[in-house]
PDB file of C-alpha atoms in Angstrom:
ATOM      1  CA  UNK Y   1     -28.250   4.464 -50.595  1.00 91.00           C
ATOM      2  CA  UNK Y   2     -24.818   5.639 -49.802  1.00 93.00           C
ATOM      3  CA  UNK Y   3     -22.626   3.374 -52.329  1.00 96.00           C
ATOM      4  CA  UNK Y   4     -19.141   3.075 -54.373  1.00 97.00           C
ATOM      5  CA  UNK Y   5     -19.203   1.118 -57.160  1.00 98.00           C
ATOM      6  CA  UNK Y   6     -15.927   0.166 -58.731  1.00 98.00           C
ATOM      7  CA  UNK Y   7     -14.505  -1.121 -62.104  1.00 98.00           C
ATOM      8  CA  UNK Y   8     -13.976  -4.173 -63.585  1.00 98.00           C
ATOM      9  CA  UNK Y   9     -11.322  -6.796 -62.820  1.00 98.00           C
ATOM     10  CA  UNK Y  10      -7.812  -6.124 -65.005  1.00 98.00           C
ATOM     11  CA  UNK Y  11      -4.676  -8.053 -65.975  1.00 98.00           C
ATOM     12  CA  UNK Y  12      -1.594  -6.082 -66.719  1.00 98.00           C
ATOM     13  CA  UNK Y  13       1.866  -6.932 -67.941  1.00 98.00           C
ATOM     14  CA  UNK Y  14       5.023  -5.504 -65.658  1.00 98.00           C
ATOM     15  CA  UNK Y  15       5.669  -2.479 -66.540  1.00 98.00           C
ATOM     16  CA  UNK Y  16       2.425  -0.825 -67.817  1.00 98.00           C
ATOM     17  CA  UNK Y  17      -0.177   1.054 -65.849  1.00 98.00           C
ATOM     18  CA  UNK Y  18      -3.764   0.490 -64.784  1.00 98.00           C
ATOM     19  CA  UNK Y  19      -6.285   2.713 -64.128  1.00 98.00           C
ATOM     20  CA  UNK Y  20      -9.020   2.132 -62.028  1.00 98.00           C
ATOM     21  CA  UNK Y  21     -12.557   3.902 -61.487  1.00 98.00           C
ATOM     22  CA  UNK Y  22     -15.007   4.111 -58.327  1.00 98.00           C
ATOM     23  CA  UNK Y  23     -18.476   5.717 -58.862  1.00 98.00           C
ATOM     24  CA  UNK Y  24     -20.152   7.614 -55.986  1.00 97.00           C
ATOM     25  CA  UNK Y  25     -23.822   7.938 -55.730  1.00 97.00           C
ATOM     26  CA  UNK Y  26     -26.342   8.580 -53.072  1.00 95.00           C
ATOM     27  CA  UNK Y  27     -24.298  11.744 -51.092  1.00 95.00           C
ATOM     28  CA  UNK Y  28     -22.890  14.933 -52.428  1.00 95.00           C
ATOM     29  CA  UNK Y  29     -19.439  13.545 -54.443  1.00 96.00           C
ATOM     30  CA  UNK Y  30     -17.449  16.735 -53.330  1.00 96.00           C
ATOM     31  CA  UNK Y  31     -18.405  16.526 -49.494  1.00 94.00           C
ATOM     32  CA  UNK Y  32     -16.366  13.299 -48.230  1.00 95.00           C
ATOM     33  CA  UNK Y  33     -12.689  12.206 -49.023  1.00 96.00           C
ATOM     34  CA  UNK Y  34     -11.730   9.235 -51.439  1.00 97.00           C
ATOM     35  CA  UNK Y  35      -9.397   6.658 -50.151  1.00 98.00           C
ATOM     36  CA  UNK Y  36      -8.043   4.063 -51.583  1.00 98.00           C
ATOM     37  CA  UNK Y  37      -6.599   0.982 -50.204  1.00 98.00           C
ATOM     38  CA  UNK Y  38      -5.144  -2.180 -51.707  1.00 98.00           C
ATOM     39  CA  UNK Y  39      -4.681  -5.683 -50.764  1.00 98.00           C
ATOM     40  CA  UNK Y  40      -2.700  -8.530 -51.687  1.00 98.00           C
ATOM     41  CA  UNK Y  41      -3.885 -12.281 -51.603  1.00 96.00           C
ATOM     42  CA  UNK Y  42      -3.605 -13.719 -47.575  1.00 95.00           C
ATOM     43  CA  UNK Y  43      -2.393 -10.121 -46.006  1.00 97.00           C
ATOM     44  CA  UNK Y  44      -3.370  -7.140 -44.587  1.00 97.00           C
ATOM     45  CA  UNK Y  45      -5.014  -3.755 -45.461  1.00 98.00           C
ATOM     46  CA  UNK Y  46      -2.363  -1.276 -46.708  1.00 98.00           C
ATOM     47  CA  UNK Y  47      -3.413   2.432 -47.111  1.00 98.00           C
ATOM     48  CA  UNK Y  48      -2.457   3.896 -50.576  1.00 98.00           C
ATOM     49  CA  UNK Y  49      -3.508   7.728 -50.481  1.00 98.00           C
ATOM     50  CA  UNK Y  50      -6.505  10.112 -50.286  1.00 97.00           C
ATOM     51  CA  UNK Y  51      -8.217  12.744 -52.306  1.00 97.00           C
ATOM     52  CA  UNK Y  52     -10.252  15.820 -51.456  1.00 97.00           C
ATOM     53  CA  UNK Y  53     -12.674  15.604 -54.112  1.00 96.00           C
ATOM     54  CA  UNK Y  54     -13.730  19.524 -54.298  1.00 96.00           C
ATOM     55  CA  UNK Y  55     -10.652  20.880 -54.287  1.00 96.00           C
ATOM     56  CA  UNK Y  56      -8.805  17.856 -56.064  1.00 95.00           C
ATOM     57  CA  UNK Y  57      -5.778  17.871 -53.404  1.00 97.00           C
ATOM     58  CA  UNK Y  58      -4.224  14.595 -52.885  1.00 97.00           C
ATOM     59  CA  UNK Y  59      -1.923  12.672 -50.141  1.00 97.00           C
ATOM     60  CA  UNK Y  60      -0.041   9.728 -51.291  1.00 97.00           C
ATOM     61  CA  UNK Y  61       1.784   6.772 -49.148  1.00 97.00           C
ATOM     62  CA  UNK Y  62       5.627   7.418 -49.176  1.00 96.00           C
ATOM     63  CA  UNK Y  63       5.728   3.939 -50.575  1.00 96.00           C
ATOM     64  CA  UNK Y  64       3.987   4.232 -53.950  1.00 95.00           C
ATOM     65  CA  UNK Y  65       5.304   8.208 -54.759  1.00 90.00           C
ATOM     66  CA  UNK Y  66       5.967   8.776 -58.028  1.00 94.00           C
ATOM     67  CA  UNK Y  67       3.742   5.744 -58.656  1.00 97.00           C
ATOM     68  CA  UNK Y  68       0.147   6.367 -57.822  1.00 98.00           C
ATOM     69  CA  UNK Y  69      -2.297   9.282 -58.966  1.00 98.00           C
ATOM     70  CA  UNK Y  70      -5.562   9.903 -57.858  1.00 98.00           C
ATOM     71  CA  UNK Y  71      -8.171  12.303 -59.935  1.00 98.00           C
ATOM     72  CA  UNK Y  72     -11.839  13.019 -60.248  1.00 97.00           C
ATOM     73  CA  UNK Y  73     -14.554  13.913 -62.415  1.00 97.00           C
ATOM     74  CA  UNK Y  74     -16.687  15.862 -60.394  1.00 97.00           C
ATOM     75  CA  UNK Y  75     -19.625  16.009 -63.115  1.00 97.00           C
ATOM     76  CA  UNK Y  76     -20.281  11.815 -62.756  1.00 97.00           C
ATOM     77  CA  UNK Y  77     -19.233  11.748 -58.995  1.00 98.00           C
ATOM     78  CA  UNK Y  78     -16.256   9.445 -60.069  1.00 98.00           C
ATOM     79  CA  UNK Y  79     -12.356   9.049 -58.378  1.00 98.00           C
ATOM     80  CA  UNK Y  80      -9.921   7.081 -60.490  1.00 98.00           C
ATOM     81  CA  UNK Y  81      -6.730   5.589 -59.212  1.00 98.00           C
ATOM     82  CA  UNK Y  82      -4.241   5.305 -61.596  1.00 98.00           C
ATOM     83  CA  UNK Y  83      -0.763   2.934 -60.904  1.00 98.00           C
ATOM     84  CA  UNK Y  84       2.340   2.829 -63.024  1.00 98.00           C
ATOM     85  CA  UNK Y  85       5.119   1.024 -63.862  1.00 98.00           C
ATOM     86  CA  UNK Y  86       3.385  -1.911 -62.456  1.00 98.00           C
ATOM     87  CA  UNK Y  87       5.343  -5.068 -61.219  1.00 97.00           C
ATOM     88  CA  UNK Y  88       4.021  -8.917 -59.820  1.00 97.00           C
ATOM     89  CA  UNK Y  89       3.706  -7.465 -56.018  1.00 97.00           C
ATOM     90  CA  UNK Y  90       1.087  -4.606 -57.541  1.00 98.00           C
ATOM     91  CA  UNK Y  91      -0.859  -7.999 -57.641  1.00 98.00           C
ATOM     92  CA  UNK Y  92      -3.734  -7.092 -55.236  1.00 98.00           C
ATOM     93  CA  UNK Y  93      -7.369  -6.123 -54.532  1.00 98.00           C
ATOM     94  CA  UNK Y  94      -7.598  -2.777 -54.910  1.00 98.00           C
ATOM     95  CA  UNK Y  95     -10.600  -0.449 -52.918  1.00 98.00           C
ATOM     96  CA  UNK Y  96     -11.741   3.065 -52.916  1.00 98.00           C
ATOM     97  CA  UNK Y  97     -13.488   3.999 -49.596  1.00 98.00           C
ATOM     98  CA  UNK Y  98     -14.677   6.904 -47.507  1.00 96.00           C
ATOM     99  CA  UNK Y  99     -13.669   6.664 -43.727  1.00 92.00           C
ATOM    100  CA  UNK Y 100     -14.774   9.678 -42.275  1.00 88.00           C
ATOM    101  CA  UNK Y 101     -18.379  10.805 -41.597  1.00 85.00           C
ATOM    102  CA  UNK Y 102     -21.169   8.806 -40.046  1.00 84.00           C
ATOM    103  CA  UNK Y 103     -21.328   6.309 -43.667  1.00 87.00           C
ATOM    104  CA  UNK Y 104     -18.301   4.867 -43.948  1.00 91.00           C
ATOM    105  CA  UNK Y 105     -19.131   2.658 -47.537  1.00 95.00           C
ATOM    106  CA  UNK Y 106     -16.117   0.912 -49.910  1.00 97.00           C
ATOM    107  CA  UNK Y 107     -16.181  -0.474 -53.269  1.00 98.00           C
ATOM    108  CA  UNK Y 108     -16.238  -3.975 -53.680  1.00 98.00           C
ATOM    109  CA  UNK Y 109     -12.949  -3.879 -54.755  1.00 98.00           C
ATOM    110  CA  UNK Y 110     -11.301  -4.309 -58.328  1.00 98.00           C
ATOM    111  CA  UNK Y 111      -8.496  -7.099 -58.600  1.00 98.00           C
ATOM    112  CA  UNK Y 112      -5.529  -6.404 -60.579  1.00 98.00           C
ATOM    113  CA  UNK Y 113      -3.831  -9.323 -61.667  1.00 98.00           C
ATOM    114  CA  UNK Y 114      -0.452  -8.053 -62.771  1.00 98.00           C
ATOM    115  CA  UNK Y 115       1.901 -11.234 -64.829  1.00 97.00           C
ATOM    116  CA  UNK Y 116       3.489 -11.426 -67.907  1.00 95.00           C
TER     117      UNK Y 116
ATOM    118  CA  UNK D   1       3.980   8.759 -39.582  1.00 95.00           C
ATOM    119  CA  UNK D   2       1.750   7.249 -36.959  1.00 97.00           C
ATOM    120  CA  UNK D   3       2.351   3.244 -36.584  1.00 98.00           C
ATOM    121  CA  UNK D   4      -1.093   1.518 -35.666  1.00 98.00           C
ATOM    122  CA  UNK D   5      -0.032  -1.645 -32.935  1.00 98.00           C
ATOM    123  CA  UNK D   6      -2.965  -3.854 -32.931  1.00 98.00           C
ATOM    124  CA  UNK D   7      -3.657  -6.777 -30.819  1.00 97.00           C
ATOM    125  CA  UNK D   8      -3.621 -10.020 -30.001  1.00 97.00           C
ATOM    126  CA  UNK D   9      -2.688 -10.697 -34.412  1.00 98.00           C
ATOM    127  CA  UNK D  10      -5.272 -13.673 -33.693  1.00 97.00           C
ATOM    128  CA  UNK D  11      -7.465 -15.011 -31.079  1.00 96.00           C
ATOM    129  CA  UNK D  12      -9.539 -18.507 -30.215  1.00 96.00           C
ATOM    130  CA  UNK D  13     -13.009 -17.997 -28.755  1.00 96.00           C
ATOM    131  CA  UNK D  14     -16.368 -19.463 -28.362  1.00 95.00           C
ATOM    132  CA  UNK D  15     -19.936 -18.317 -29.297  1.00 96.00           C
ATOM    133  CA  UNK D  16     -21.331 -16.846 -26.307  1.00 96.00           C
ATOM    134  CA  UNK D  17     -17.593 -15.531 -24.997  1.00 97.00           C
ATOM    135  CA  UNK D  18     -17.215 -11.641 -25.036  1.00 97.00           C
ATOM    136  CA  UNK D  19     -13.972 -10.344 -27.266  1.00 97.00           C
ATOM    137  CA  UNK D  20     -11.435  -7.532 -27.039  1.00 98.00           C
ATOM    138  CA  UNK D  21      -9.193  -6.284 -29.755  1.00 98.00           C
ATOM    139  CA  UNK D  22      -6.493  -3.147 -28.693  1.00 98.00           C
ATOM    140  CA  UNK D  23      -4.660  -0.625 -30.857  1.00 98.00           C
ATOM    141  CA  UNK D  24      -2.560   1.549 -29.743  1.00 98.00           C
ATOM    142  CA  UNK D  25      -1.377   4.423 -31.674  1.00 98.00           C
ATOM    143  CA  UNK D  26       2.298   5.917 -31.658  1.00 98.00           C
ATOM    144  CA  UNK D  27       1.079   9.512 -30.919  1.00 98.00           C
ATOM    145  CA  UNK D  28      -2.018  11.149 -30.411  1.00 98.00           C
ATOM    146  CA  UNK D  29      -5.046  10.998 -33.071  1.00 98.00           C
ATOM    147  CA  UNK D  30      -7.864  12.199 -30.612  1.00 97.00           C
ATOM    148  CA  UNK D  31     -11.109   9.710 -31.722  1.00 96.00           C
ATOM    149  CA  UNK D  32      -9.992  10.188 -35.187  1.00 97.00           C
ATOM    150  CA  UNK D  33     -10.205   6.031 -35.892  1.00 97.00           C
ATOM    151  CA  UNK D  34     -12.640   3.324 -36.783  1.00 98.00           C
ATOM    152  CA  UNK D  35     -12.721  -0.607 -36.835  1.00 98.00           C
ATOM    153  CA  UNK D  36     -13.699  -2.795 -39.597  1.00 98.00           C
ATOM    154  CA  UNK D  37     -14.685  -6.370 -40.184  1.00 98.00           C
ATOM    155  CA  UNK D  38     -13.936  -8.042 -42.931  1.00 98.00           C
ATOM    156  CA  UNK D  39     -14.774 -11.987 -44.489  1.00 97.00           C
ATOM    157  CA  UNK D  40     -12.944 -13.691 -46.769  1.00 96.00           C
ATOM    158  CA  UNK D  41     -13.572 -11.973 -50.265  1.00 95.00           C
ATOM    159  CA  UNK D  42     -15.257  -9.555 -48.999  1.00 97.00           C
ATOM    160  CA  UNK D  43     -14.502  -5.844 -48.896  1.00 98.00           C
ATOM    161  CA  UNK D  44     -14.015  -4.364 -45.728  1.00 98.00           C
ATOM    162  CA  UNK D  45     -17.392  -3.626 -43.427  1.00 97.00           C
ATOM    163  CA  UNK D  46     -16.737  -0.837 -40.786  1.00 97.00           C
ATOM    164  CA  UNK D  47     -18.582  -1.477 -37.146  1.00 98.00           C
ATOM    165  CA  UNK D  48     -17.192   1.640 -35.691  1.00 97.00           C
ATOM    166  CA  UNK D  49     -16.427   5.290 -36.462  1.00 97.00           C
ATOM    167  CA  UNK D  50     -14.986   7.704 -34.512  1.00 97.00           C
ATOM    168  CA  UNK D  51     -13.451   5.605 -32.177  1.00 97.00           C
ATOM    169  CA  UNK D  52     -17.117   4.811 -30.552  1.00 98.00           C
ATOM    170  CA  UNK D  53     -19.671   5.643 -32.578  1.00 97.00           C
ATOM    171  CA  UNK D  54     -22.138   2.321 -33.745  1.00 97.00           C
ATOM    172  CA  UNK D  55     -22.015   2.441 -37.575  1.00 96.00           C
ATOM    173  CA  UNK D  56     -25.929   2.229 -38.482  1.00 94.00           C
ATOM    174  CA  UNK D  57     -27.100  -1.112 -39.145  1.00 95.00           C
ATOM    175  CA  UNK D  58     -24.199  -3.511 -37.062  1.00 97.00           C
ATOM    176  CA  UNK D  59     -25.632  -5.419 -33.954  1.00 98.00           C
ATOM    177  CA  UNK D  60     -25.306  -3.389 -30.149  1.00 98.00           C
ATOM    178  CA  UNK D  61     -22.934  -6.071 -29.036  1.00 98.00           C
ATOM    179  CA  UNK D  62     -20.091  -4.292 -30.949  1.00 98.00           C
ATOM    180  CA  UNK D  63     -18.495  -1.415 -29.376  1.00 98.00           C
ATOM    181  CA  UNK D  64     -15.748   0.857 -28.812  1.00 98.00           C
ATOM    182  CA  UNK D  65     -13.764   3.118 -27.216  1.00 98.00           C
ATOM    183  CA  UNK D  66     -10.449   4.825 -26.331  1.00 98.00           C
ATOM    184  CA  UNK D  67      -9.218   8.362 -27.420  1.00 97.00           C
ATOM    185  CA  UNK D  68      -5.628   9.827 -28.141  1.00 97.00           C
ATOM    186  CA  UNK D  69      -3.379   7.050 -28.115  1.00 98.00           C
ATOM    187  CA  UNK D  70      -5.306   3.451 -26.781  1.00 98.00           C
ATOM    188  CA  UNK D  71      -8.681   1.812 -28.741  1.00 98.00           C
ATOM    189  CA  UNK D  72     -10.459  -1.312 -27.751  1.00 98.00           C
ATOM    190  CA  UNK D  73     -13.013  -2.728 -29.930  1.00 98.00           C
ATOM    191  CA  UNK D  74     -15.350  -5.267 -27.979  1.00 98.00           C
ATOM    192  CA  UNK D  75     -17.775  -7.964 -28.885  1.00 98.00           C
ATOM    193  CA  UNK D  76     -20.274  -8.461 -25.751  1.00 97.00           C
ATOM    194  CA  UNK D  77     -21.096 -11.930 -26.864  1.00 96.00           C
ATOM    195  CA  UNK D  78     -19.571 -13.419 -29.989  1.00 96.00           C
ATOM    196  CA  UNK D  79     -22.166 -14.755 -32.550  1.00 96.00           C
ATOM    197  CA  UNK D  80     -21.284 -17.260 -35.109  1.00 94.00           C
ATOM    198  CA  UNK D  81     -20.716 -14.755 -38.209  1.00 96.00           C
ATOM    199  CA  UNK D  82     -18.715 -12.212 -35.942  1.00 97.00           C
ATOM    200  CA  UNK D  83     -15.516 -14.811 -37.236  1.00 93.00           C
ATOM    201  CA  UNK D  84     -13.747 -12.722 -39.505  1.00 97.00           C
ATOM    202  CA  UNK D  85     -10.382 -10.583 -39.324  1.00 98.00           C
ATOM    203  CA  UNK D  86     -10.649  -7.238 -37.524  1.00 98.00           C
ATOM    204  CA  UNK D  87      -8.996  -4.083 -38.471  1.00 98.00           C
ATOM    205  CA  UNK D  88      -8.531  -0.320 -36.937  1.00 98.00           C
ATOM    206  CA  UNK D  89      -7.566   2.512 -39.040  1.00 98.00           C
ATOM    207  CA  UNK D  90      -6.352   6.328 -38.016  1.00 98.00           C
ATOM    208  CA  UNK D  91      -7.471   9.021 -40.149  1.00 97.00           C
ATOM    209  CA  UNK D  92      -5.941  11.294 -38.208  1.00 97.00           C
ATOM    210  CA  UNK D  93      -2.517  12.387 -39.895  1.00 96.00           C
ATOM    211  CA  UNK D  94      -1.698  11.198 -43.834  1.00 95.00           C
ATOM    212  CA  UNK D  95       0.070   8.712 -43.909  1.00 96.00           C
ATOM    213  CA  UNK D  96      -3.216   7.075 -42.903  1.00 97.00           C
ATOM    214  CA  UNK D  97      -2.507   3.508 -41.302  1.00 98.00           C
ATOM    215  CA  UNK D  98      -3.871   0.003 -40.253  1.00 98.00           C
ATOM    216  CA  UNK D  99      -3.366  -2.316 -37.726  1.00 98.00           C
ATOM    217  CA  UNK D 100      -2.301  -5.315 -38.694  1.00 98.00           C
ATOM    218  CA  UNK D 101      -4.889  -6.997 -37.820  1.00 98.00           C
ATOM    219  CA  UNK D 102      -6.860  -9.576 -35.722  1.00 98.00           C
ATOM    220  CA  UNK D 103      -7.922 -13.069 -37.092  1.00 98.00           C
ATOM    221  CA  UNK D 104     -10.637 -14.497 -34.725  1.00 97.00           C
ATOM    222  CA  UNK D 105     -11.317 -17.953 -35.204  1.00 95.00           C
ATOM    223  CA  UNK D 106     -13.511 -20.521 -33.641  1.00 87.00           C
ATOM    224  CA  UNK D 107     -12.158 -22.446 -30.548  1.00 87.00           C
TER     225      UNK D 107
END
């Protein structure tokens, strides 16, 4: 079936970076757009940026430029979203999802727990 | 970049009572939106895709519609597990963006 499947949980110290990975299977990898979206404890969905996996172009939220990168590795049908510079409000569930098309799947989300 | 006004932020309702949740978009995105569920701890679920389309698998009694600038999502007859927070999202124009979001509770 049509699934994302997403890293591991991570805690980070302010200041470093995390990197997180979300595996497609079950569709063509290079067909549908990556999202990702993140999520603090108790509020709402925030949109982070977007990635055309065949031709590797990206759109980022104003709010995390210079911040935020989004790649791929076309030959295991994975997107990684990488964040820098991290601080406590980076604290958050973080999800990759595809929103367009008639499946619409998201990862189960990887928490990164960001505290010295 | 497109702001996403959803309504009411939360809403009281029985089993049995039929539901309506409204975004309206700042300018134009055609049908270029869908509307997701979501439980606590759980990842979002999307119901609808664009703007009216029944994702596979979720019960008849969700549906939606709207086009350019005003969505409703409705629930014909609220079941006991539809009480979660809703959410719309355009894909339309980058800077993607939510509403903020509707908790329903039980009354």
């Amino acid at each position: 079936q049509v699934q994302l499947v997403q890293s591991g949980a991570e805690v980070k110290k302010p200041g470093a970076s995390v990197k997180v990975s979300c595996k497609a299977s079950g569709y063509t990898f290079t067909s549908y757009d990556i999202n990702w979206v993140r999520q603090a404890t108790g509020q709402g969905l925030e949109w982070m940026g977007w990635m055309n996996p065949n031709s590797g172009n990206t759109a980022y939220a104003q709010k995390f430029q210079g911040r935020v990168t989004i790649t791929r590795n076309t030959s295991i049908s994975t997107s990684y979203m990488e964040l820098s510079s991290l601080r406590s409000e980076d604290t958050a569930v973080y999800y990759c999802a595809r929103v367009s098309g008639a499946y619409g799947p998201w990862g189960q989300g990887t928490l990164v727990t960001v505290s010295s | 970049d497109i702001q996403m006004t959803q309504s009411p932020s939360s809403l009281s309702a029985s089993v049995g009572d039929r539901v309506t949740i409204t975004c309206r978009a700042s300018q134009g995105i055609r049908n270029d939106l869908g509307w997701y569920q979501q439980k606590p701890g759980k990842a979002p679920k999307r119901l609808i895709y664009a703007a009216s389309s029944l994702q596979s698998g979720v019960p008849s009694r969700f549906s939606g519609s709207g086009s350019g600038t005003e969505f409703t999502l409705t629930i014909s007859s609220l079941q006991p597990e539809d009480f979660a927070t809703y959410y719309c999202l355009q894909h339309n124009r980058s800077p993607y963006t939510f509403g903020q979001g509707t908790k329903l509770e039980i009354k």
